[in-house]
Coordinates of C-alpha atoms in Angstrom, one line a residue:
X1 CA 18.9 22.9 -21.0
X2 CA 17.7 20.8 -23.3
X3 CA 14.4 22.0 -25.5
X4 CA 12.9 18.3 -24.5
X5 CA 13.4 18.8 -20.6
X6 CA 10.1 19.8 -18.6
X7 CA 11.8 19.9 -15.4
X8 CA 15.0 19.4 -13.7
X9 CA 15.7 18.9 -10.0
X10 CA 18.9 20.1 -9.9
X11 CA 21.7 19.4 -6.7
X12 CA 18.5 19.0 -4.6
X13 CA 18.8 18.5 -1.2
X14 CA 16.6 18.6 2.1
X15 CA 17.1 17.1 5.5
X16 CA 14.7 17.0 8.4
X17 CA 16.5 17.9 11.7
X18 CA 20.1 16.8 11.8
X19 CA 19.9 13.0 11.3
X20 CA 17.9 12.6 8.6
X21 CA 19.0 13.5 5.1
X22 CA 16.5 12.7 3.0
X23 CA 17.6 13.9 -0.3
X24 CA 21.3 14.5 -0.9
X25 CA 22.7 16.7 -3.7
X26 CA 19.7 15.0 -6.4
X27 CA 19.7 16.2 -9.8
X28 CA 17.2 14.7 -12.4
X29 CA 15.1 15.5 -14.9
X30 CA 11.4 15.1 -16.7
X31 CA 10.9 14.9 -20.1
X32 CA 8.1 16.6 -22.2
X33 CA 5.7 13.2 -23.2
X34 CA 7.3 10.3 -21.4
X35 CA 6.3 8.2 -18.5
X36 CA 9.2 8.6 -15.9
X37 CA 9.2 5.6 -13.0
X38 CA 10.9 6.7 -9.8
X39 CA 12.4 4.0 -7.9
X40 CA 14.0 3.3 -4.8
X41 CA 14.0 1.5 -0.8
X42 CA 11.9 2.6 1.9
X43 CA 13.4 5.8 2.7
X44 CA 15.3 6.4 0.0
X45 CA 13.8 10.4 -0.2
X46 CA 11.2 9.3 -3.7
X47 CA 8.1 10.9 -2.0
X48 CA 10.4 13.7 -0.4
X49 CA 11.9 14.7 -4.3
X50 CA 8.3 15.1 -5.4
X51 CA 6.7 16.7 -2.8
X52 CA 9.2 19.1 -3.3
X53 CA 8.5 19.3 -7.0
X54 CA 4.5 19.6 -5.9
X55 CA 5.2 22.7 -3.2
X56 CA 4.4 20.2 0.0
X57 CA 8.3 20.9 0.7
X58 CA 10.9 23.2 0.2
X59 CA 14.6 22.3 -0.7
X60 CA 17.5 23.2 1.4
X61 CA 19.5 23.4 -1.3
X62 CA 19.5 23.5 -5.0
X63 CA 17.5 24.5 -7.9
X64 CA 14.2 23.1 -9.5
X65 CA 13.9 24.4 -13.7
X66 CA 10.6 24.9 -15.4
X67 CA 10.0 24.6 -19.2
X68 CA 14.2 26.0 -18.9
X69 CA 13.5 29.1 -16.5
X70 CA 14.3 28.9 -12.8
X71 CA 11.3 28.6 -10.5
X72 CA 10.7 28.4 -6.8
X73 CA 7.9 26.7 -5.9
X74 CA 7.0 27.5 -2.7
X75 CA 3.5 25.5 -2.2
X76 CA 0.8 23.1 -4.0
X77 CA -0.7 26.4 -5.9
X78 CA 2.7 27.7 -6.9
X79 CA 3.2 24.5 -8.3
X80 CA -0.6 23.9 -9.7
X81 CA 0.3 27.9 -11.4
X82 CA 3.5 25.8 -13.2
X83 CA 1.0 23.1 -14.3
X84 CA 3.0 20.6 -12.0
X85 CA 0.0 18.4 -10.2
X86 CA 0.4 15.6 -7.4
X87 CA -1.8 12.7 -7.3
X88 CA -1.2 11.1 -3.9
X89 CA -1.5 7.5 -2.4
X90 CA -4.7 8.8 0.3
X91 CA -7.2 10.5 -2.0
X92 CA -7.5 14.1 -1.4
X93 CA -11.8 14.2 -2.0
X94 CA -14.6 15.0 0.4
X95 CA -16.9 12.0 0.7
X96 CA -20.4 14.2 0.5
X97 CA -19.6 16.0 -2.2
X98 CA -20.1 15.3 -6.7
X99 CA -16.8 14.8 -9.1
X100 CA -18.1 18.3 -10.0
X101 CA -17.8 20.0 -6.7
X102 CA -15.0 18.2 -6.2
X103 CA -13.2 19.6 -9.2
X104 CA -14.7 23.1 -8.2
X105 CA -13.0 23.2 -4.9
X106 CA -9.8 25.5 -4.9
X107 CA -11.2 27.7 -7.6
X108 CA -12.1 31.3 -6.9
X109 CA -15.8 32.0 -6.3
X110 CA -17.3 32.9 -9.9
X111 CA -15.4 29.9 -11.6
X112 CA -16.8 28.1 -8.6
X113 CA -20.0 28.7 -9.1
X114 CA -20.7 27.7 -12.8
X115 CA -21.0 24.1 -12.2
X116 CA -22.5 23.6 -15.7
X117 CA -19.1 24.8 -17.3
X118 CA -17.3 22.4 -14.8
X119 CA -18.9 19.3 -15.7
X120 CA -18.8 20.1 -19.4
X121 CA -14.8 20.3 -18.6
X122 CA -14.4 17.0 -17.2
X123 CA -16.5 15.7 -20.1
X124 CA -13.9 17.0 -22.4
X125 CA -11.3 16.3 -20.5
X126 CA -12.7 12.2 -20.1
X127 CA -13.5 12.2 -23.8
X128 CA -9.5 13.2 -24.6
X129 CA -8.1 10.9 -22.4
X130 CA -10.3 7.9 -22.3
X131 CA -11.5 8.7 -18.5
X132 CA -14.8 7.7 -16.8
X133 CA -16.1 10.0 -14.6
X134 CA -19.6 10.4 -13.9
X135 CA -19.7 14.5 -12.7
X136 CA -22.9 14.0 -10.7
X137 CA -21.8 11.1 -8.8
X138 CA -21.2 11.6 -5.2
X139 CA -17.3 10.4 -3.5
X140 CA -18.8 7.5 -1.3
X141 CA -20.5 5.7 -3.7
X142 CA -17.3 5.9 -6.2
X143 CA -15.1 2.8 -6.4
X144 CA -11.6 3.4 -5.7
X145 CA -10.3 3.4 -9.1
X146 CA -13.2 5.5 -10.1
X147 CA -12.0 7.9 -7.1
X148 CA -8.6 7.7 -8.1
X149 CA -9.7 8.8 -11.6
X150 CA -11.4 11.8 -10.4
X151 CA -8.4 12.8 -8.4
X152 CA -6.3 12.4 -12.0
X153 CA -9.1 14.3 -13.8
X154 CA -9.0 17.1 -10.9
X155 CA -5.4 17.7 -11.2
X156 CA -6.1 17.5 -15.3
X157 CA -8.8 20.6 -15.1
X158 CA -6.5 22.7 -13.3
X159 CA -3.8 22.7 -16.3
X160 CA -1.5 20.3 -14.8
X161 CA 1.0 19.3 -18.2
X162 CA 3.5 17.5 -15.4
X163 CA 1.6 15.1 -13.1
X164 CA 3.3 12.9 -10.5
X165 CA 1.5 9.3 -9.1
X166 CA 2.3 8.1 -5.5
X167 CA 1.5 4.4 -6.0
X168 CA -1.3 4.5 -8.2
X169 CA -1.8 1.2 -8.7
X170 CA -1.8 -0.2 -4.9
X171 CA -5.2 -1.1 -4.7
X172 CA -6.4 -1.8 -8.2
X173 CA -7.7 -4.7 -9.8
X174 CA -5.5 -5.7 -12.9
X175 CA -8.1 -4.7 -14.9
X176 CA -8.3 -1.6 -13.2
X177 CA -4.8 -1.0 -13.6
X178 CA -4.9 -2.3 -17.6
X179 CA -7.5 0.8 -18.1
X180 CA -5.0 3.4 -15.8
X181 CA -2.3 2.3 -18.2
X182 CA -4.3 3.0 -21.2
X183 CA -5.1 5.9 -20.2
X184 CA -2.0 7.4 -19.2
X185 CA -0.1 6.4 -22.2
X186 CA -2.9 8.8 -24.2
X187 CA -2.0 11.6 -21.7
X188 CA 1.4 10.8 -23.2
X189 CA 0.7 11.3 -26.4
X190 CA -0.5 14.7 -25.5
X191 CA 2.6 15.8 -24.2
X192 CA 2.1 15.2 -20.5
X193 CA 5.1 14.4 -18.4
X194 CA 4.3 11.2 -15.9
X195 CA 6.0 10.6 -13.0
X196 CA 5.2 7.2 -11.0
X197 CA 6.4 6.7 -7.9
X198 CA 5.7 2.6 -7.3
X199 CA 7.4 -0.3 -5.9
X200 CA 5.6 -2.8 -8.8
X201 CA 9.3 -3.7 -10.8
X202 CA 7.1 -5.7 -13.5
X203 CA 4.5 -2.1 -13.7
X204 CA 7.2 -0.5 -14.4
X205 CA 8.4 -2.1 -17.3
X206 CA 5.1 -2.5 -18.8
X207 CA 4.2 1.1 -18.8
X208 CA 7.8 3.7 -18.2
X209 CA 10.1 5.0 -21.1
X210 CA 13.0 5.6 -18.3
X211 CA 13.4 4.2 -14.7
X212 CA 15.2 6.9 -12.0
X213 CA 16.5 5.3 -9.2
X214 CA 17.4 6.8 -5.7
X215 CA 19.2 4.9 -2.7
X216 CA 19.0 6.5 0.9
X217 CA 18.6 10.2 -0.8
X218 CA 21.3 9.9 -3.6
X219 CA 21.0 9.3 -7.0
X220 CA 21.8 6.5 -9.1
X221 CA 21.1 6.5 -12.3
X222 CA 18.6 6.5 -14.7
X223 CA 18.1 3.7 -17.4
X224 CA 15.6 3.4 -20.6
X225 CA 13.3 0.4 -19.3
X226 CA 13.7 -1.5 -23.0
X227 CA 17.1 -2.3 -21.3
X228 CA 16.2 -2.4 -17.7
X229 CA 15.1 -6.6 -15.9
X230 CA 13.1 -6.3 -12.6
X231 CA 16.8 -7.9 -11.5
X232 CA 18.5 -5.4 -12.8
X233 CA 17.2 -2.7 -11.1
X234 CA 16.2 -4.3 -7.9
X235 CA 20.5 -4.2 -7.7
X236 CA 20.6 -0.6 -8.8
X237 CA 17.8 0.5 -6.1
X238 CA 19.8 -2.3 -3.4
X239 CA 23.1 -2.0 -4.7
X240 CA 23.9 -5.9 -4.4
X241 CA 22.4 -9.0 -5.9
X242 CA 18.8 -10.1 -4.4
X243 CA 17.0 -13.4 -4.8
X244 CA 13.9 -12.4 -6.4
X245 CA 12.5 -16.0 -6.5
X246 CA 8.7 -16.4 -3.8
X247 CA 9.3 -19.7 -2.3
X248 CA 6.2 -21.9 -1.7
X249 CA 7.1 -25.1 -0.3
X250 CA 4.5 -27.8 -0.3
X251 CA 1.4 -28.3 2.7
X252 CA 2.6 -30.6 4.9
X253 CA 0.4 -31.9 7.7
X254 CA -2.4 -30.2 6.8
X255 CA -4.4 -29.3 10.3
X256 CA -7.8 -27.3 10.5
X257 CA -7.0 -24.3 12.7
X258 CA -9.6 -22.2 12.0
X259 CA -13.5 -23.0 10.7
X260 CA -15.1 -19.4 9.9
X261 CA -19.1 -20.1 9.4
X262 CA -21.9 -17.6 8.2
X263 CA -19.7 -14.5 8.8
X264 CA -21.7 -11.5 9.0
X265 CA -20.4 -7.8 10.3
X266 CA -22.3 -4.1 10.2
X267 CA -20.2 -1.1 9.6
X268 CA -20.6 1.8 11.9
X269 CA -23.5 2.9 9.1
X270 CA -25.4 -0.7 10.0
X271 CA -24.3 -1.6 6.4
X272 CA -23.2 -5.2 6.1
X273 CA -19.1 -5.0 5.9
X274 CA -19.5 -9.1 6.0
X275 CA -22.3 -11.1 4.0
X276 CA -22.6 -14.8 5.6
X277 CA -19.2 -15.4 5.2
X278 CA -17.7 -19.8 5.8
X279 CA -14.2 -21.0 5.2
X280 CA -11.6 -23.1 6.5
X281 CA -8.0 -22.3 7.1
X282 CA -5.3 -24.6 7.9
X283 CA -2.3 -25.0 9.6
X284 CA 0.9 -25.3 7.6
X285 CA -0.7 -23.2 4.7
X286 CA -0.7 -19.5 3.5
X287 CA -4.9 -18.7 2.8
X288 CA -4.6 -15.3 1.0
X289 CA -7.2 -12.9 1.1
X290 CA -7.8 -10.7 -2.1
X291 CA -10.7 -7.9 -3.0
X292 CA -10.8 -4.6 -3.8
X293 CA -10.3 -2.3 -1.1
X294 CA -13.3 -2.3 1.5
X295 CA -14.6 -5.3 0.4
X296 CA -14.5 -6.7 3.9
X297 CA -11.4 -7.3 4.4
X298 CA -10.6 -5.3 7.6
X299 CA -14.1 -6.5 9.2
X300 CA -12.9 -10.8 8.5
X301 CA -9.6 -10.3 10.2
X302 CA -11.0 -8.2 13.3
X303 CA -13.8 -10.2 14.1
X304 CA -11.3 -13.3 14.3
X305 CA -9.6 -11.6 16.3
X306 CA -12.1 -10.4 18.7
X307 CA -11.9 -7.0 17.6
X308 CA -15.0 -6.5 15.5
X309 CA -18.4 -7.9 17.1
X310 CA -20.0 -10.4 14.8
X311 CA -24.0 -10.7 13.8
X312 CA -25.7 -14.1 15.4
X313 CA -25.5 -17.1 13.6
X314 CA -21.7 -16.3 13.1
X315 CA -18.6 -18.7 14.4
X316 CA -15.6 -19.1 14.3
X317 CA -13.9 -22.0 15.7
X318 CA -10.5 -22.7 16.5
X319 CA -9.1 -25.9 16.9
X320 CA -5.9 -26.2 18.9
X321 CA -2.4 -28.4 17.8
X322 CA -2.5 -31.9 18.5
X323 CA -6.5 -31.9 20.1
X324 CA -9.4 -32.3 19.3
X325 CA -10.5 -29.6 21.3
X326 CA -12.5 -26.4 19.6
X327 CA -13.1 -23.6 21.0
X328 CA -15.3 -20.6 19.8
X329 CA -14.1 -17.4 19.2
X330 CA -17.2 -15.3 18.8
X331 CA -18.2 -13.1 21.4
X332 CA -14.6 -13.3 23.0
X333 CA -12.5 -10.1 23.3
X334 CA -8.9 -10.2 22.5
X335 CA -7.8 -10.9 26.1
X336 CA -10.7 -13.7 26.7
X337 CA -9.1 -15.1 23.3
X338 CA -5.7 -15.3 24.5
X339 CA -6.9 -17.0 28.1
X340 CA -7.8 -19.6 26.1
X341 CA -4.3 -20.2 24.9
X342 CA -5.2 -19.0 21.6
X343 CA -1.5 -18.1 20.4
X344 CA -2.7 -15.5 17.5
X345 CA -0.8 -12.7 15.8
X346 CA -2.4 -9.7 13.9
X347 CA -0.4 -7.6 11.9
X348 CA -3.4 -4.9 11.2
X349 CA -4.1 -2.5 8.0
X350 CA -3.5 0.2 10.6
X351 CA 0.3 0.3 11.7
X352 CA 0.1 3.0 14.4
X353 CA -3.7 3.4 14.8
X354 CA -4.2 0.1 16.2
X355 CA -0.7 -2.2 15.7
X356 CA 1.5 0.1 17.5
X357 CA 1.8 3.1 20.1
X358 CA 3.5 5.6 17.8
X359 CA 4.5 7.6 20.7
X360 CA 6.6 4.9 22.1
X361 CA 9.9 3.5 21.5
X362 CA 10.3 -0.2 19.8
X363 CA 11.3 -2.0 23.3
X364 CA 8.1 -0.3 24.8
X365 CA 5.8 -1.2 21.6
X366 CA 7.5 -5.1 21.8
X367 CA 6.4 -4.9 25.6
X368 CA 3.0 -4.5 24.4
X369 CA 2.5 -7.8 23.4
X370 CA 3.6 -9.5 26.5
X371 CA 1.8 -7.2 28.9
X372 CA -0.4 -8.8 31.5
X373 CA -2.1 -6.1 34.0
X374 CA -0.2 -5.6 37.0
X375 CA 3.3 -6.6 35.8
X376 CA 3.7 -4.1 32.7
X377 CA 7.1 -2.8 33.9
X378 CA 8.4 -5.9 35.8
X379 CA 10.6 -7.1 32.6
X380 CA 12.3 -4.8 30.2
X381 CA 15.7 -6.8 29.2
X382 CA 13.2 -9.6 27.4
X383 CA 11.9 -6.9 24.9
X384 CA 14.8 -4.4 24.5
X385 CA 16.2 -7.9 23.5
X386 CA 13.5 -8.2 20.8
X387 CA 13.5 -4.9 20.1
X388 CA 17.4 -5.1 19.2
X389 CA 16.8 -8.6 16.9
X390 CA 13.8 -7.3 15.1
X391 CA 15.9 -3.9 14.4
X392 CA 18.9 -6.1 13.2
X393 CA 17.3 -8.8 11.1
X394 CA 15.1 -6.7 9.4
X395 CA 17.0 -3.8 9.0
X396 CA 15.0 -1.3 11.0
X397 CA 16.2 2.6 10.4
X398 CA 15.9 3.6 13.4
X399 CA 18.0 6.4 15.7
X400 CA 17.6 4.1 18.5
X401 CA 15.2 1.4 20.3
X402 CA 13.8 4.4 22.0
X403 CA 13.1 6.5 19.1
X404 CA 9.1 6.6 19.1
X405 CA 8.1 4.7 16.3
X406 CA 5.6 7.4 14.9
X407 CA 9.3 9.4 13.9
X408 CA 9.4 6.3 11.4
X409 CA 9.5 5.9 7.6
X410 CA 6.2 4.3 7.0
X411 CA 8.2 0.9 5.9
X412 CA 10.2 0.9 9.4
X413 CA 6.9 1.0 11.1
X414 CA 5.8 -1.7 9.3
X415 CA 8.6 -3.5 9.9
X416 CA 9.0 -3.5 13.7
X417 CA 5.0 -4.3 13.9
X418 CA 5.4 -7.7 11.7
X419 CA 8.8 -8.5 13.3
X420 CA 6.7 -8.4 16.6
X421 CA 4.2 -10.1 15.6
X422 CA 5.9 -13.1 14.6
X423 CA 8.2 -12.9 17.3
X424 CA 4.9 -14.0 19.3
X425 CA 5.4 -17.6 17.8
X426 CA 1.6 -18.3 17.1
X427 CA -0.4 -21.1 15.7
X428 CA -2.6 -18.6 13.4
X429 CA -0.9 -15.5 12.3
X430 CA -3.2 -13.1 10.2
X431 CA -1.5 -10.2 8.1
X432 CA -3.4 -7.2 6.4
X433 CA -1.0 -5.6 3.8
X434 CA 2.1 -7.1 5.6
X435 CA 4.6 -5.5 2.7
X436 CA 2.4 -2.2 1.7
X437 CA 4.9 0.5 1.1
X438 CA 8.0 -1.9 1.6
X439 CA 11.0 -1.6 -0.9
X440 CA 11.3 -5.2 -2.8
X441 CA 14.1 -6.6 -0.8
X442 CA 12.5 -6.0 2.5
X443 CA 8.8 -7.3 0.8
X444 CA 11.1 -10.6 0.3
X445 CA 12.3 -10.9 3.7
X446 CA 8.4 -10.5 4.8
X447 CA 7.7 -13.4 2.4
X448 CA 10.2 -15.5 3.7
X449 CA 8.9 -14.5 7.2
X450 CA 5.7 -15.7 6.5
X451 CA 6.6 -19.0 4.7
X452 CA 8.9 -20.1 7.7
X453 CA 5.5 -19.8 9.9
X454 CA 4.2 -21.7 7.3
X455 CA 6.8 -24.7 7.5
X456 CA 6.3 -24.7 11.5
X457 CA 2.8 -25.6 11.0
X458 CA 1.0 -22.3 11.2
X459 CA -1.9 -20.9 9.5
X460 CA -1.4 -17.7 7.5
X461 CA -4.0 -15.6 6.4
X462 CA -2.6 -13.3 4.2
X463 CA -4.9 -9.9 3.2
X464 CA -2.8 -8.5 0.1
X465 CA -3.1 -5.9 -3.0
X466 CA -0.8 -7.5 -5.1
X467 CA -1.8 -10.4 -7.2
X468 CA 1.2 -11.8 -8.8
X469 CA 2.5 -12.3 -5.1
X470 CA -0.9 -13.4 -3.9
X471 CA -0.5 -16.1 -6.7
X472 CA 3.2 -16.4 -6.0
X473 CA 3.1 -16.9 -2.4
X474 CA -0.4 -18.6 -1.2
X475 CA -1.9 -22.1 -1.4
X476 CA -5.4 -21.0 -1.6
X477 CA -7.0 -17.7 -2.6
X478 CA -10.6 -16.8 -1.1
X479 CA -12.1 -13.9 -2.9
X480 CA -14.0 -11.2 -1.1
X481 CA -16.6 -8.9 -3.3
X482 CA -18.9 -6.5 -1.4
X483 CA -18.3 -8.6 1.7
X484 CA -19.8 -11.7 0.0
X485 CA -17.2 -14.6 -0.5
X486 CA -16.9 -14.9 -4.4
X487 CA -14.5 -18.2 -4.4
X488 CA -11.8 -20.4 -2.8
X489 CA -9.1 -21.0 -5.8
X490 CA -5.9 -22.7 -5.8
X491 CA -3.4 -20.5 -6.3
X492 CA -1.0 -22.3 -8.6
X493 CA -3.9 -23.0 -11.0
X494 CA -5.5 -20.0 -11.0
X495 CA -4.9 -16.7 -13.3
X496 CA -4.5 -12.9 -12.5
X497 CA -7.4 -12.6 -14.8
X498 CA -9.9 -15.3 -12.8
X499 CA -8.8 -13.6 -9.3
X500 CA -9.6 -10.1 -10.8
X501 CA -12.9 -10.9 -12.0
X502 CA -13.6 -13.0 -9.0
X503 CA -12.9 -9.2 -7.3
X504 CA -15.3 -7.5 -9.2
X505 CA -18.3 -9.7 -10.5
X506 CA -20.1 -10.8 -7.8
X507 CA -21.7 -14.3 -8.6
X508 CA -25.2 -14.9 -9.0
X509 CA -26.4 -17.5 -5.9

């Protein structure tokens, strides 16, 4: 082995029961002080490979090498012992406690205890690297890149030379994301091996010495990004030609479908998750929705729906196709909304906590929609028949339409919930994070989705994380801070840069 390698996976594979082979006969390797970018489809074993290389799993076959020796890495400390550290998408922090006590948790008892020598640590460790971290500053009032940070400096403290990302860019600003960058290219410098698991082609280019790609649990290739095109290895991870290009076709027949007014939600905490909130959206448009995570985001889409109950002095009015008639949504559960012949579709934030049944099967979760009490069971040919043309025109992997969905790939889930959902053939169709965790040529097929509602004279409401298709895709862009509507832009005037301080400054009024 090569003095330069700090790891190599070597004729990995792992399965999980008989059917699903997630990684098949895998061999690739890390070097000492680059930035490696893993790429590949939904399922295509990315997230498997490395939680193998972080001790979550444990290979059927094959052999994983260690600064050149052998190793067998049989859970997160064996692996934290070989300095290999795992930063994962769902933050791995308790809420109540300091970056400090954070940091300390894990450690034997006397290490534990010295919180002094902790905090000087991350000090040390923030000063080398360009970090931010404040060590007496509890979770819950961090930001998420600030949490993300601590997670980084965490894994850092612990010796970690070889650290692995899951996403880590999903719901940053681009500023945010400028800083991570910077920041991870000094860790660089210091000899750290990076490994970034992301589906963001143009991050990727920006910030990886060599691209690793893996399709349904094989190996590829690998390629030195100078010579790598976001088109050239969307074919490597789909192994045929994709259209990359968002289409946005012009507003036709603009119609008012929905008129939100002085919008205001609590939390559970009686904390306002919505700050007097007003805007319009419009059939035959796409209205995205951008702000940092928990900006209120979750709260505007529920209470639309009737899902989330609303302060008083709060409306929301829809106006029906073709009529003058309006009709107010407020107060209004979801089946008192759809009495109303309110045809709306919500793709939620939460696939199987509040989209789908995850114990269920797709023709049972596609009889969901239609179900009326008293006749649940009466019809089952109608959704086994949706079932089979959402599986087939999406591509859902799936070992059949009564597989319970919660047996899914994350992406799959995702897919059978928006397939449903537009299946439904509404007049406003609201999305949270329609394409989180979706491989590039399935994200496509979502936007295609979306603008064909758009051309039959629906409104979209779009909540999404990633700006360049926000600003590819939409026709307006309102921008939530702290629950407070920050601005209405036009999306093919605006800049990355206006949206992204729109996300974090909030205006003076």
């Amino acid at each position: 082995m090569e003095k330069n390698v700090a790891v190599r996976m070597q004729h990995i594979t792992k399965a999980f029961g008989t059917k699903v082979v997630a990684n098949k006969d895998v061999t690739l390797e890390i070097e000492k002080g680059e930035i490696l970018a893993l790429l590949g489809e939904n399922g295509s074993g990315k997230t498997t490979l490395m939680n193998m290389l972080s001790g979550i799993y444990h290979p059927d076959k094959g052999e994983i090498f260690v600064g050149g020796k052998e190793v067998h890495i049989e859970s997160p400390k064996d692996a934290y012992n070989l300095g290999i550290g795992m930063i994962h998408q769902h933050f791995k922090l308790v809420d109540v406690f300091t970056a400090t006590e954070n940091v300390a948790l894990g450690m034997n008892k006397t290490e534990a205890k010295n919180r002094n020598a902790i905090a000087k640590g991350i000090a040390e460790i923030c000063d080398r690297y360009g970090f931010d971290v404040d060590p007496d500053k509890k979770v819950y009032n961090m930001s998420v890149s600030q949490k993300q940070t601590l997670e980084i400096v965490k894994t850092l403290y612990r010796g970690a030379n070889i650290l692995i990302l899951d996403e880590p860019t999903a719901v940053l600003t681009p500023q945010e994301t400028d800083k991570l960058f910077k920041v991870l290219r000094n860790m660089k410098k210091d000899g750290k091996s990076i490994i970034i698991i992301t589906h963001k082609l143009h991050e990727v280019l920006a910030i990886s010495d060599r691209v690793s790609i893996l399709r349904k649990g094989e190996y590829i290739g690998t390629v030195e990004t100078k010579d790598a095109t976001v088109q050239s290895l969307t074919e490597m991870m789909v192994g045929q030609k994709v259209e990359l290009d968002i289409e946005r076709p012009e507003v036709e027949n603009k119609e008012k479908r929905i008129a939100v007014s002085h919008l205001t939600c609590l939390n559970k905490y009686g904390v306002k998750s919505l700050d007097d909130v007003s805007f319009d959206a419009y059939g035959g448009e796409i209205l995205g929705i951008a702000g940092i995570s928990g900006s209120g985001q979750k709260a505007l889409l529920e209470a639309i729906a009737g899902l989330q109950a609303a302060e008083a002095g709060s409306s929301v009015r829809y106006f029906a196709p073709g009529s003058e008639e309006e009709s107010e949504l407020i107060g209004k559960t979801v089946t008192q909304i759809k009495q109303m012949g309110v045809a709306l579709s919500f793709v939620p934030e939460d696939r199987l906590g509040m989209g789908l049944v995850g114990t269920m099967g797709m023709t049972d979760n596609m009889m969901l929609k239609s179900y009326k009490k008293g006749v649940v069971f009466a019809d089952r040919k109608t959704p086994r028949a949706l079932a089979s043309r959402v599986k087939d025109e999406l591509e859902v992997v799936t070992p059949s339409l009564q597989t319970p969905v919660r047996k899914l790939s994350g992406g799959n889930v995702q897919k059978v919930l928006v397939g449903r959902e537009i299946a439904a053939e509404p007049t406003v169709l609201m999305a949270a994070y329609a394409v989180r965790g979706l491989d590039i040529n399935t994200s496509y097929t979502i936007y295609r989705l979306l603008n064909e509602q758009k051309k039959k004279g629906v409104a979209v409401i779009y909540v999404g994380e990633d700006l360049d298709v926000l600003l590819a895709l939409c026709d307006r862009i309102a921008v939530l801070c702290a629950g407070k509507l920050n601005g209405i832009v036009d999306a093919r005037e605006t800049t990355k840069e206006e949206v992204g301080m729109l996300m974090t400054n909030l205006r003076e009024e």
